[in-house]
Amino acid sequence: MAPPVVLRLENVTKRFGLFTALHDINLDIYDGEFLTIVGPSGSGKTTMIRLLVGMDEPSEGLIYLDGKVINRVPANKRPTCMVFQSLALFPHRTVGQNIEFPLKIRGVDERRRRARANELLDLLHLPRDYYGKGVMQCSGGERQRVALARALAFDPEILFFDEPLSALDYRLRKALEKELKQLHRQTGKTFVYITHSLEEAMVMSDRIAIMRTGSIAQVGTRRNLCQPEKPLRRRIHGRGQPVRCRGPGRRAVSGARRGYVGQRRPSRYRRRRARHLDGAAGIRPFPDSRGCRRLRSQRPDG
Amino acid sequence: MDRIEERQGLLSALPLSVLMVLIFVAPLIVVAVFSIMPPRVFDVLHMPSFENYRIFFTQGYYRSLGWALGMAAMATVTLFVICYPLAYAMAKIFKKFTLIITIAVVVTLFVSENIRLFGWVLTLMKGGLISGYLRTYAGIDIDGWLYNVPVIVFGLVYVYFPFMLFPLVQGISMVPEEVRQAASDLGASRTRIFFEIDLPLAMPGIVVGSLLTFVLAAGAMAESKLLGGQAVIVMADEIEAAFTFGQNWSLGSALAMILILIIGSLAFFALSRVDLDGIMGRRG
Ligand SMILES: Nc1ncnc2c1ncn2[C@@H]1O[C@H](COP(=O)(O)OP(=O)(O)OP(=O)(O)O)[C@@H](O)[C@H]1O
Ligand SMILES: [Mg+2]
């Protein structure tokens, strides 16, 4: 039995002037799932979740939360929270004040706020003495973690992440991906996660929605998403290998270690052909594995 | 290498520095020296005395200072309340309309302040524009609104409007829209956003605007002369009178020094607390 739908988009269209950023979107988001939205730059991912958290109103269509239409409910009245692509931290505040902000709004007393902030600092591997540090003095990656902590402090029913890990180094990113996944399991909340990286999507999510130029090209679980349209996948993935997936079995995993995600490593012929096709399409190949072993192991994504 | 560049920098700054000293610092020093001369002397070859500063307290000049600062403060507060919503709209809501408002406000500056104030005198005086119409069409006889303190404050508000408006627009447009949205997303109401986000982030603009209006209004005298008549006498008026009718340069200097010190320390205090680089757009 499928879990209940928490958020439903019904024929949602969003226009900015004459430009249609989202075209007739239909999407159900289930309670407690981890949904990842993947798509090339400018495909309308941010626009869509801005509608869902209440920062914009759709031009057409309806958004349901728990069966009620919430088109006109403002952001501060929705049980949703978003981690911005730009992070949108409060630059005049310290790390601690940023994290405590939603608690302060709710009128939580100072001691409990402080305790919670410390918990979150620990959770996100920020040193506790960052509590009094100005956010503008933090590095990009530290800021991203502060933004995550702030959203977690708000403790919403549905959490939206707009590429929250893009400025982190590979290792920390993997660690935080794991943390997020774990957090999702622990809290049982609904997570909606935007990323460019199909690899990240494959690793983390229950379901994946692929967007393309304002509409949803495909939605599905990791498994039944195994035949995405090639040109799209190539755009996201940066390489042109055809995907052939039989679930994350042993061979797929060993493929993933070589940079092929959720798939076995293609044959030598196919790899050469893909490179040839990529070259024809103007896609620069990533340095080949030969002589680049170390580089590849540190490569952020596929 | 650094040192050579530094020296070249100092060298090229030298002419301008000399000019600044001559134009700004030297007159201030002259005024300061004059202020500690005995009253009614026209050279500085006397024993210093603080008689003038005593006169400030004994002959009621402090009242003029009080009026000047009080009315400037009232004008500043009024202007802030009026300008904030307009500045907010100009920075965040109006698009092309902002330019029209900007031009309209700037165009008023093309006409001299005194002429614009005379316009208000003609409008507000007894038998002037408003009272004339009221008498003719409504049969009400009124005395006009001139020659009191509120009308002077009105004049200050009118004249210094642009000096508050534009810094505020600049300050408010420095508040990133996404930061406000994030606050709203985290549950903050509009009032909370105003106090927690808008006000602190727009502070450089607010401080600069308030300081400009306050300093200019505290040194203004056209409003109190034209619109206020002799209702109250402000400090700038007293200084002018001391230098001209009174022929008492040293008293005038002392009064000027007091005004300069008060306003200067206020400006220093206020500006030291805001990030001017921010409002100049020099921050990354
Ligand atoms: N306020 C706006 N006014 C006009 N056009 C907009 C606005 N916001 C977004 N768009 C347009 O809508 C399209 C989708 O933008 P969106 O930010 O949703 O892309 P995205 O999928 O999040 O891309 P990225 O991965 O680069 O963040 C873009 O072409 C963008 O130019
Ligand atoms: Mg985006």
mmCIF file of N, CA and C and ligand atoms in Angstrom, chain A residues 16 19 21 40-47 85 163 196, ligand 1:
data_model
loop_
_atom_site.group_PDB
_atom_site.id
_atom_site.type_symbol
_atom_site.label_atom_id
_atom_site.label_comp_id
_atom_site.label_asym_id
_atom_site.label_seq_id
_atom_site.Cartn_x
_atom_site.Cartn_y
_atom_site.Cartn_z
ATOM 1 N N PHE A 16 6.552 33.661 -15.756
ATOM 2 C CA PHE A 16 7.125 34.962 -15.402
ATOM 3 C C PHE A 16 6.953 35.822 -16.639
ATOM 4 N N PHE A 19 7.306 34.311 -20.197
ATOM 5 C CA PHE A 19 8.120 33.098 -20.111
ATOM 6 C C PHE A 19 7.452 32.058 -19.206
ATOM 7 N N ALA A 21 7.935 29.110 -16.961
ATOM 8 C CA ALA A 21 9.022 28.396 -16.274
ATOM 9 C C ALA A 21 8.598 26.980 -15.921
ATOM 10 N N PRO A 40 18.667 19.578 -15.580
ATOM 11 C CA PRO A 40 19.703 20.528 -15.943
ATOM 12 C C PRO A 40 19.378 21.931 -15.440
ATOM 13 N N SER A 41 20.375 22.773 -15.473
ATOM 14 C CA SER A 41 20.211 24.141 -15.004
ATOM 15 C C SER A 41 19.112 24.846 -15.791
ATOM 16 N N GLY A 42 18.265 25.583 -15.070
ATOM 17 C CA GLY A 42 17.206 26.324 -15.731
ATOM 18 C C GLY A 42 15.988 25.511 -16.056
ATOM 19 N N SER A 43 15.900 24.281 -15.547
ATOM 20 C CA SER A 43 14.757 23.453 -15.898
ATOM 21 C C SER A 43 13.549 23.710 -14.994
ATOM 22 N N GLY A 44 13.707 24.584 -14.001
ATOM 23 C CA GLY A 44 12.555 24.951 -13.190
ATOM 24 C C GLY A 44 12.482 24.256 -11.846
ATOM 25 N N LYS A 45 13.559 23.658 -11.394
ATOM 26 C CA LYS A 45 13.553 22.958 -10.107
ATOM 27 C C LYS A 45 13.299 23.934 -8.963
ATOM 28 N N THR A 46 14.110 24.983 -8.928
ATOM 29 C CA THR A 46 13.948 25.968 -7.864
ATOM 30 C C THR A 46 12.563 26.587 -7.915
ATOM 31 N N THR A 47 12.132 26.944 -9.105
ATOM 32 C CA THR A 47 10.822 27.542 -9.264
ATOM 33 C C THR A 47 9.740 26.647 -8.666
ATOM 34 N N GLN A 85 19.316 27.653 -2.387
ATOM 35 C CA GLN A 85 20.520 27.483 -3.182
ATOM 36 C C GLN A 85 21.563 28.529 -2.780
ATOM 37 N N GLU A 163 19.927 22.065 -3.734
ATOM 38 C CA GLU A 163 21.371 21.830 -3.908
ATOM 39 C C GLU A 163 22.175 22.277 -2.700
ATOM 40 N N HIS A 196 21.962 18.424 -9.112
ATOM 41 C CA HIS A 196 22.332 18.259 -10.517
ATOM 42 C C HIS A 196 22.827 16.855 -10.773
HETATM 43 N N1 LIG C 1 11.635 35.610 -10.985
HETATM 44 C C1 LIG C 1 11.848 35.166 -12.225
HETATM 45 N N2 LIG C 1 11.558 35.949 -13.281
HETATM 46 C C2 LIG C 1 11.759 35.525 -14.541
HETATM 47 N N3 LIG C 1 12.245 34.337 -14.859
HETATM 48 C C3 LIG C 1 12.567 33.495 -13.872
HETATM 49 C C4 LIG C 1 12.382 33.856 -12.500
HETATM 50 N N4 LIG C 1 12.778 32.823 -11.732
HETATM 51 C C5 LIG C 1 13.195 31.867 -12.579
HETATM 52 N N5 LIG C 1 13.049 32.254 -13.854
HETATM 53 C C6 LIG C 1 13.379 31.448 -15.043
HETATM 54 O O1 LIG C 1 12.782 30.193 -14.883
HETATM 55 C C7 LIG C 1 13.645 29.165 -15.349
HETATM 56 C C8 LIG C 1 13.805 28.107 -14.291
HETATM 57 O O2 LIG C 1 14.545 28.666 -13.227
HETATM 58 P P1 LIG C 1 14.944 27.840 -11.957
HETATM 59 O O3 LIG C 1 15.649 28.760 -11.029
HETATM 60 O O4 LIG C 1 13.764 27.161 -11.431
HETATM 61 O O5 LIG C 1 15.981 26.790 -12.553
HETATM 62 P P2 LIG C 1 16.717 25.603 -11.807
HETATM 63 O O6 LIG C 1 16.214 24.336 -12.367
HETATM 64 O O7 LIG C 1 16.614 25.794 -10.330
HETATM 65 O O8 LIG C 1 18.215 25.802 -12.293
HETATM 66 P P3 LIG C 1 19.565 25.663 -11.456
HETATM 67 O O9 LIG C 1 19.851 24.206 -11.378
HETATM 68 O O10 LIG C 1 20.568 26.390 -12.276
HETATM 69 O O11 LIG C 1 19.339 26.270 -10.122
HETATM 70 C C9 LIG C 1 14.940 29.837 -15.740
HETATM 71 O O12 LIG C 1 14.984 29.913 -17.141
HETATM 72 C C10 LIG C 1 14.866 31.206 -15.156
HETATM 73 O O13 LIG C 1 15.460 32.149 -16.007
#
